[in-house]
PDB file of C-alpha atoms in Angstrom:
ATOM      1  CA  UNK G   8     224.081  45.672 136.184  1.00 53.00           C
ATOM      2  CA  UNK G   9     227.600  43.774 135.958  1.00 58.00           C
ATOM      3  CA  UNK G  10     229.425  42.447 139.033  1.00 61.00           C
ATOM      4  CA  UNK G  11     232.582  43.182 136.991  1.00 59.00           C
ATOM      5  CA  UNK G  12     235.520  45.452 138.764  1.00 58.00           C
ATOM      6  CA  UNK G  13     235.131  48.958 136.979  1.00 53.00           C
ATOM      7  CA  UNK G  14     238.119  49.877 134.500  1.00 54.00           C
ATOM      8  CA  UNK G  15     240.575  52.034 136.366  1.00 55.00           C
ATOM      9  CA  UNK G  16     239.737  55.229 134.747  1.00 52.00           C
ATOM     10  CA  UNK G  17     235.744  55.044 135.773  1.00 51.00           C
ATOM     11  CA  UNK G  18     237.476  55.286 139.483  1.00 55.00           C
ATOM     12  CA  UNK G  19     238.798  58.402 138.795  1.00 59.00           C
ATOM     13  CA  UNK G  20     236.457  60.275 137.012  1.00 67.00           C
ATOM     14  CA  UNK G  21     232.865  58.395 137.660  1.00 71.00           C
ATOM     15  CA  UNK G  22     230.833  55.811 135.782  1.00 73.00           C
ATOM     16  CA  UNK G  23     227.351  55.089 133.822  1.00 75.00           C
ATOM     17  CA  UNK G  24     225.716  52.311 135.556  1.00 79.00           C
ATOM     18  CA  UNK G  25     222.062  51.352 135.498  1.00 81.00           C
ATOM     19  CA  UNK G  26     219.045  51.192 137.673  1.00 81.00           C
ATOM     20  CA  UNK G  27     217.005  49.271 138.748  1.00 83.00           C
ATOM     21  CA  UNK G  28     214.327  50.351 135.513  1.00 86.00           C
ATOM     22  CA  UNK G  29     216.766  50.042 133.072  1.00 83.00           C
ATOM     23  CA  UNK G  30     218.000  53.656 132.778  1.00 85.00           C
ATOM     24  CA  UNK G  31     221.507  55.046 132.847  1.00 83.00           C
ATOM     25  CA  UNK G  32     223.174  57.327 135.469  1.00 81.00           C
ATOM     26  CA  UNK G  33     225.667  58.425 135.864  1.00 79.00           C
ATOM     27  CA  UNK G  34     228.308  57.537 139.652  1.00 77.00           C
ATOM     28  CA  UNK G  35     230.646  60.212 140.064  1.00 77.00           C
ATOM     29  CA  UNK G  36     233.897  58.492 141.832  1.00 72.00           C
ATOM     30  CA  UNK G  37     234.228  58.957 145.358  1.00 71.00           C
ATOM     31  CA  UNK G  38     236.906  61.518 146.175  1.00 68.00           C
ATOM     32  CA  UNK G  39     240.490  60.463 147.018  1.00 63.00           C
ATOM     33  CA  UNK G  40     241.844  60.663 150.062  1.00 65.00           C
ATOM     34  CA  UNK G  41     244.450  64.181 149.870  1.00 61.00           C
ATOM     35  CA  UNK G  42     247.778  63.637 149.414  1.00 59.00           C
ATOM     36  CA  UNK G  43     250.383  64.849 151.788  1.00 53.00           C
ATOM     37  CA  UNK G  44     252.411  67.900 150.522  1.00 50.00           C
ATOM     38  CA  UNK G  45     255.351  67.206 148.326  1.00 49.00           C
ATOM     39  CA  UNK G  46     257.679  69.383 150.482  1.00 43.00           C
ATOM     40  CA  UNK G  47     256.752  67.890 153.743  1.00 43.00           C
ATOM     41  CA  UNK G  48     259.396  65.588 156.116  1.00 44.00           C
ATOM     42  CA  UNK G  49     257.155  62.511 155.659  1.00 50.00           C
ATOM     43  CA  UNK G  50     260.291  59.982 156.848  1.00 58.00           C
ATOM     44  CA  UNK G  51     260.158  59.028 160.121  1.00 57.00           C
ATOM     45  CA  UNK G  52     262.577  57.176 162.364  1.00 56.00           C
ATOM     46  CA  UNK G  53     260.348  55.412 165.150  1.00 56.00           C
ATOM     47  CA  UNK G  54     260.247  51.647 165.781  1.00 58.00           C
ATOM     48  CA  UNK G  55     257.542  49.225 164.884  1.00 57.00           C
ATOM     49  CA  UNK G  56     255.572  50.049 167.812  1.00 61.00           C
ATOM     50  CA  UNK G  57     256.287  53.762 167.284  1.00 60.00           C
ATOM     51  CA  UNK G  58     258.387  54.940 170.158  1.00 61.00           C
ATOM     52  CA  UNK G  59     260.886  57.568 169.331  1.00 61.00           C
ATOM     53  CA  UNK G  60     263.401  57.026 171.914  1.00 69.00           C
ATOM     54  CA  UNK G  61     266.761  56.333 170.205  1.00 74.00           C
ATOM     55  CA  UNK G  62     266.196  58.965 167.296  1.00 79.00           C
ATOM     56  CA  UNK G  63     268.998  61.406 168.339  1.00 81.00           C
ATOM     57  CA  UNK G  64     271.557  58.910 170.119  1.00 87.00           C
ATOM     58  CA  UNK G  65     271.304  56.957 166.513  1.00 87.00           C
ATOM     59  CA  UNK G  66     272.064  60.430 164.951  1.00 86.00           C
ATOM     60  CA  UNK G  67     274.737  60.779 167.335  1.00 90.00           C
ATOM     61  CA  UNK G  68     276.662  57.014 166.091  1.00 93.00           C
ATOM     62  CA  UNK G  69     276.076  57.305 162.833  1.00 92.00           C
ATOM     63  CA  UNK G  70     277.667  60.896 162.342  1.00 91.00           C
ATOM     64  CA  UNK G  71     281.113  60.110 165.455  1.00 94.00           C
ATOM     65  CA  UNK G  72     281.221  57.211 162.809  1.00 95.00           C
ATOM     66  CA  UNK G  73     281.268  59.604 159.869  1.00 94.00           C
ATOM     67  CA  UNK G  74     284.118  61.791 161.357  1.00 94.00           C
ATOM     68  CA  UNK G  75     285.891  58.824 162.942  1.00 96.00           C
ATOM     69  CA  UNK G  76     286.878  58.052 158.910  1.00 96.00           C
ATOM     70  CA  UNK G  77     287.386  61.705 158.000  1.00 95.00           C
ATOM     71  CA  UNK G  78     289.591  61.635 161.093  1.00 95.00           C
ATOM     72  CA  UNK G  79     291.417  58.952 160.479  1.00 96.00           C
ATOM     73  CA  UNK G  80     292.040  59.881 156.665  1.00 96.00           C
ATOM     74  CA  UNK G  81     293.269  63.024 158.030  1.00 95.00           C
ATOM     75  CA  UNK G  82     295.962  61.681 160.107  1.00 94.00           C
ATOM     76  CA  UNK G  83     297.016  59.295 157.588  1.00 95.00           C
ATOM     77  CA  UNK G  84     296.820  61.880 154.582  1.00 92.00           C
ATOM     78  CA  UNK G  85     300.387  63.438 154.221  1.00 87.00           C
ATOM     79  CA  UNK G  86     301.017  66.921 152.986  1.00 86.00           C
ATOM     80  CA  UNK G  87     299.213  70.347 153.784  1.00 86.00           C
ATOM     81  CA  UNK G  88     296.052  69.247 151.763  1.00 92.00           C
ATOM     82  CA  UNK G  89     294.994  66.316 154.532  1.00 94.00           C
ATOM     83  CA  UNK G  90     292.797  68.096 156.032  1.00 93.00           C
ATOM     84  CA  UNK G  91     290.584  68.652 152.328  1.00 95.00           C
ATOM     85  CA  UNK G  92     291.404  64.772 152.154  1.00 96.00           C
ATOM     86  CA  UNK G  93     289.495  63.877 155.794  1.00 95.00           C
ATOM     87  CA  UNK G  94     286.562  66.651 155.161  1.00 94.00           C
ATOM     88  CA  UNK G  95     286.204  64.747 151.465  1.00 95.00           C
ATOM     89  CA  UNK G  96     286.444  61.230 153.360  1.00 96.00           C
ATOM     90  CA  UNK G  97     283.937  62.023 156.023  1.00 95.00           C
ATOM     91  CA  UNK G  98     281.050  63.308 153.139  1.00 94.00           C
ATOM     92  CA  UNK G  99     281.723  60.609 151.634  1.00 96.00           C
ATOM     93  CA  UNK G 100     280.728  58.177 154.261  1.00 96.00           C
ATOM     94  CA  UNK G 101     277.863  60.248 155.692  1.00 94.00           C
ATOM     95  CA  UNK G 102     276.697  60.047 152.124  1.00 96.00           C
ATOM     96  CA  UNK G 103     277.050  56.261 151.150  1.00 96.00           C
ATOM     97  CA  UNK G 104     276.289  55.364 154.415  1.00 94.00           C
ATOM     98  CA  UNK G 105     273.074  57.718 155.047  1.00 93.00           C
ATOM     99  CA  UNK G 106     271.854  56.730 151.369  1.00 94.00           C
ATOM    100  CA  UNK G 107     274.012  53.384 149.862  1.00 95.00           C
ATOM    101  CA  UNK G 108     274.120  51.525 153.038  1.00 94.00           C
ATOM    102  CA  UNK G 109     270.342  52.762 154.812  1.00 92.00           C
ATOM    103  CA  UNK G 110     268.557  51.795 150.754  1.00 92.00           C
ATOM    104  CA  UNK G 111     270.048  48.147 150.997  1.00 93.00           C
ATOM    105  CA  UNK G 112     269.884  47.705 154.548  1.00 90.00           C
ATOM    106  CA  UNK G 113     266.590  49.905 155.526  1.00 87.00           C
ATOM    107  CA  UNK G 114     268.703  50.992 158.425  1.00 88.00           C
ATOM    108  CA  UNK G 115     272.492  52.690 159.551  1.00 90.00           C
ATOM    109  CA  UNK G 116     274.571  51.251 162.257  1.00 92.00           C
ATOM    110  CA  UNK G 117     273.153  54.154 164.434  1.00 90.00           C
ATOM    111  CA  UNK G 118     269.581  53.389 163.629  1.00 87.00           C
ATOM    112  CA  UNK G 119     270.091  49.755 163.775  1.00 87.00           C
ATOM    113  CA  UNK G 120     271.734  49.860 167.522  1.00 87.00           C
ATOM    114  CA  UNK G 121     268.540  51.316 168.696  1.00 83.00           C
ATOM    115  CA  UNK G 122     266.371  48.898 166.256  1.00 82.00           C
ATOM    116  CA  UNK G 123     265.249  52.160 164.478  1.00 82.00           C
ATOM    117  CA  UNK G 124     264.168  52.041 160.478  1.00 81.00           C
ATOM    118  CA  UNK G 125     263.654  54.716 157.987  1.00 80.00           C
ATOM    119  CA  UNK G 126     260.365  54.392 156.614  1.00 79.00           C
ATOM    120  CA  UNK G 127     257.305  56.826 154.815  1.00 78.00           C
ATOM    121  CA  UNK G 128     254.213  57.988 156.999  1.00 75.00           C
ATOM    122  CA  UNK G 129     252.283  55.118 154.715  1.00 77.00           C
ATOM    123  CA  UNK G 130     254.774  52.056 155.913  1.00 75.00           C
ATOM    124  CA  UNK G 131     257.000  51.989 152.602  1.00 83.00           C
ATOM    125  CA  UNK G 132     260.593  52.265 152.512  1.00 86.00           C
ATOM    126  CA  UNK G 133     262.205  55.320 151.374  1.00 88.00           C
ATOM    127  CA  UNK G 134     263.618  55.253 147.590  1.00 90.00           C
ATOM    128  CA  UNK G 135     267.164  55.900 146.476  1.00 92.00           C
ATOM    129  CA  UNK G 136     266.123  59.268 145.625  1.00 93.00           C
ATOM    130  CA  UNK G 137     264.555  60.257 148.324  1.00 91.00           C
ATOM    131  CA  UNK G 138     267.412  59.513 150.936  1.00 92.00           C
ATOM    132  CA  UNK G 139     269.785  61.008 148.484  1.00 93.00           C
ATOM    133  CA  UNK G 140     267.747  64.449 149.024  1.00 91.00           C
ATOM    134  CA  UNK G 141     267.223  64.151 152.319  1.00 88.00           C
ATOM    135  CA  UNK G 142     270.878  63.716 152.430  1.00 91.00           C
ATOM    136  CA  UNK G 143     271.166  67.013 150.948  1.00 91.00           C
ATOM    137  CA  UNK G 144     268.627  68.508 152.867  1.00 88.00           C
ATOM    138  CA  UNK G 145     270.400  67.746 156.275  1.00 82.00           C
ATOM    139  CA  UNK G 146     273.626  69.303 154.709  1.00 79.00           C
ATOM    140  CA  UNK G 147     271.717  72.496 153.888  1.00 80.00           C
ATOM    141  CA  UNK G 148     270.015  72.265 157.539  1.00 76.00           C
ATOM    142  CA  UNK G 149     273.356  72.588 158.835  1.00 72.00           C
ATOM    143  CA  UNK G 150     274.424  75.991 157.044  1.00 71.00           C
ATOM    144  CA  UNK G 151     270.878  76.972 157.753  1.00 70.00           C
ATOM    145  CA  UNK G 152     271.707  76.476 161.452  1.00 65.00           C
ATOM    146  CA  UNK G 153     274.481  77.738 161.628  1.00 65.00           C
ATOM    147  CA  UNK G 154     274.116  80.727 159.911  1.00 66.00           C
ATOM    148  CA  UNK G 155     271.170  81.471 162.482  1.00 66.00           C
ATOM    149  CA  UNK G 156     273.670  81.559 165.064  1.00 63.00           C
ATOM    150  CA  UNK G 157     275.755  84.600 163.128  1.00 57.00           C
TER     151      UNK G 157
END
């Protein structure tokens, strides 16, 4: 019997070892522990010792700083199309800062008031990617609530 690591692959499907007489038998590999659903929310905003206190006032900064901008490309937009101008400003800051800013920093301004960070239900750090459609998935949640309310 070797003292060697086993090759990854004879962790996923099982091994041949042998006993103590000299025979083979086969180890089937222990069972992995499930993973979580693909679909599921798995980002959480809680501080390192896992209070949830300053979720929603965060929420609350980053998006009055989000329309702050859009506002104030509004008023300084001239013409009848300034309004398009300060709804296209604001998305654009909720979306660099909710997925630019939050991948390079690990936080927002909101977040980082309350000393909230963004992370996965296993410790790691979201991914470009996945703030990006999370991102998209708040923008749908909104539609989705309001058309609840029609």
């Amino acid at each position: 019997m070797t003292y060697a690591a086993p090759p990854r692959r004879a962790t996923r499907t099982g091994a041949y070892e042998r006993d103590a007489e000299g025979h083979l038998r086969y180890v089937a590999a222990e069972p992995a522990e499930p993973a979580p659903p693909k679909d599921e929310f798995v980002r959480t905003g809680t501080t390192s010792d896992g209070a949830e206190t300053g979720v929603i006032p965060a929420f609350l900064i980053d998006m009055a700083l989000h329309a702050a901008i859009g506002a104030t490309v509004w008023h300084l937009a001239a013409g009848p199309i300034a309004v398009i101008y300060g709804i296209l400003a604001w998305l654009t800051a909720s979306f660099l800062h909710r997925t630019i800013v939050q991948r390079l920093t690990r936080t927002t301004i909101g977040k980082c008031s309350f000393g909230l960070r963004l992370r996965n239900s296993d410790g790691t750090y979201p991914s470009l990617w996945q703030l990006i459609a999370q991102w998209f998935r708040g923008g749908w949640a909104c539609f989705d609530v309001f058309g609840t309310f029609s």
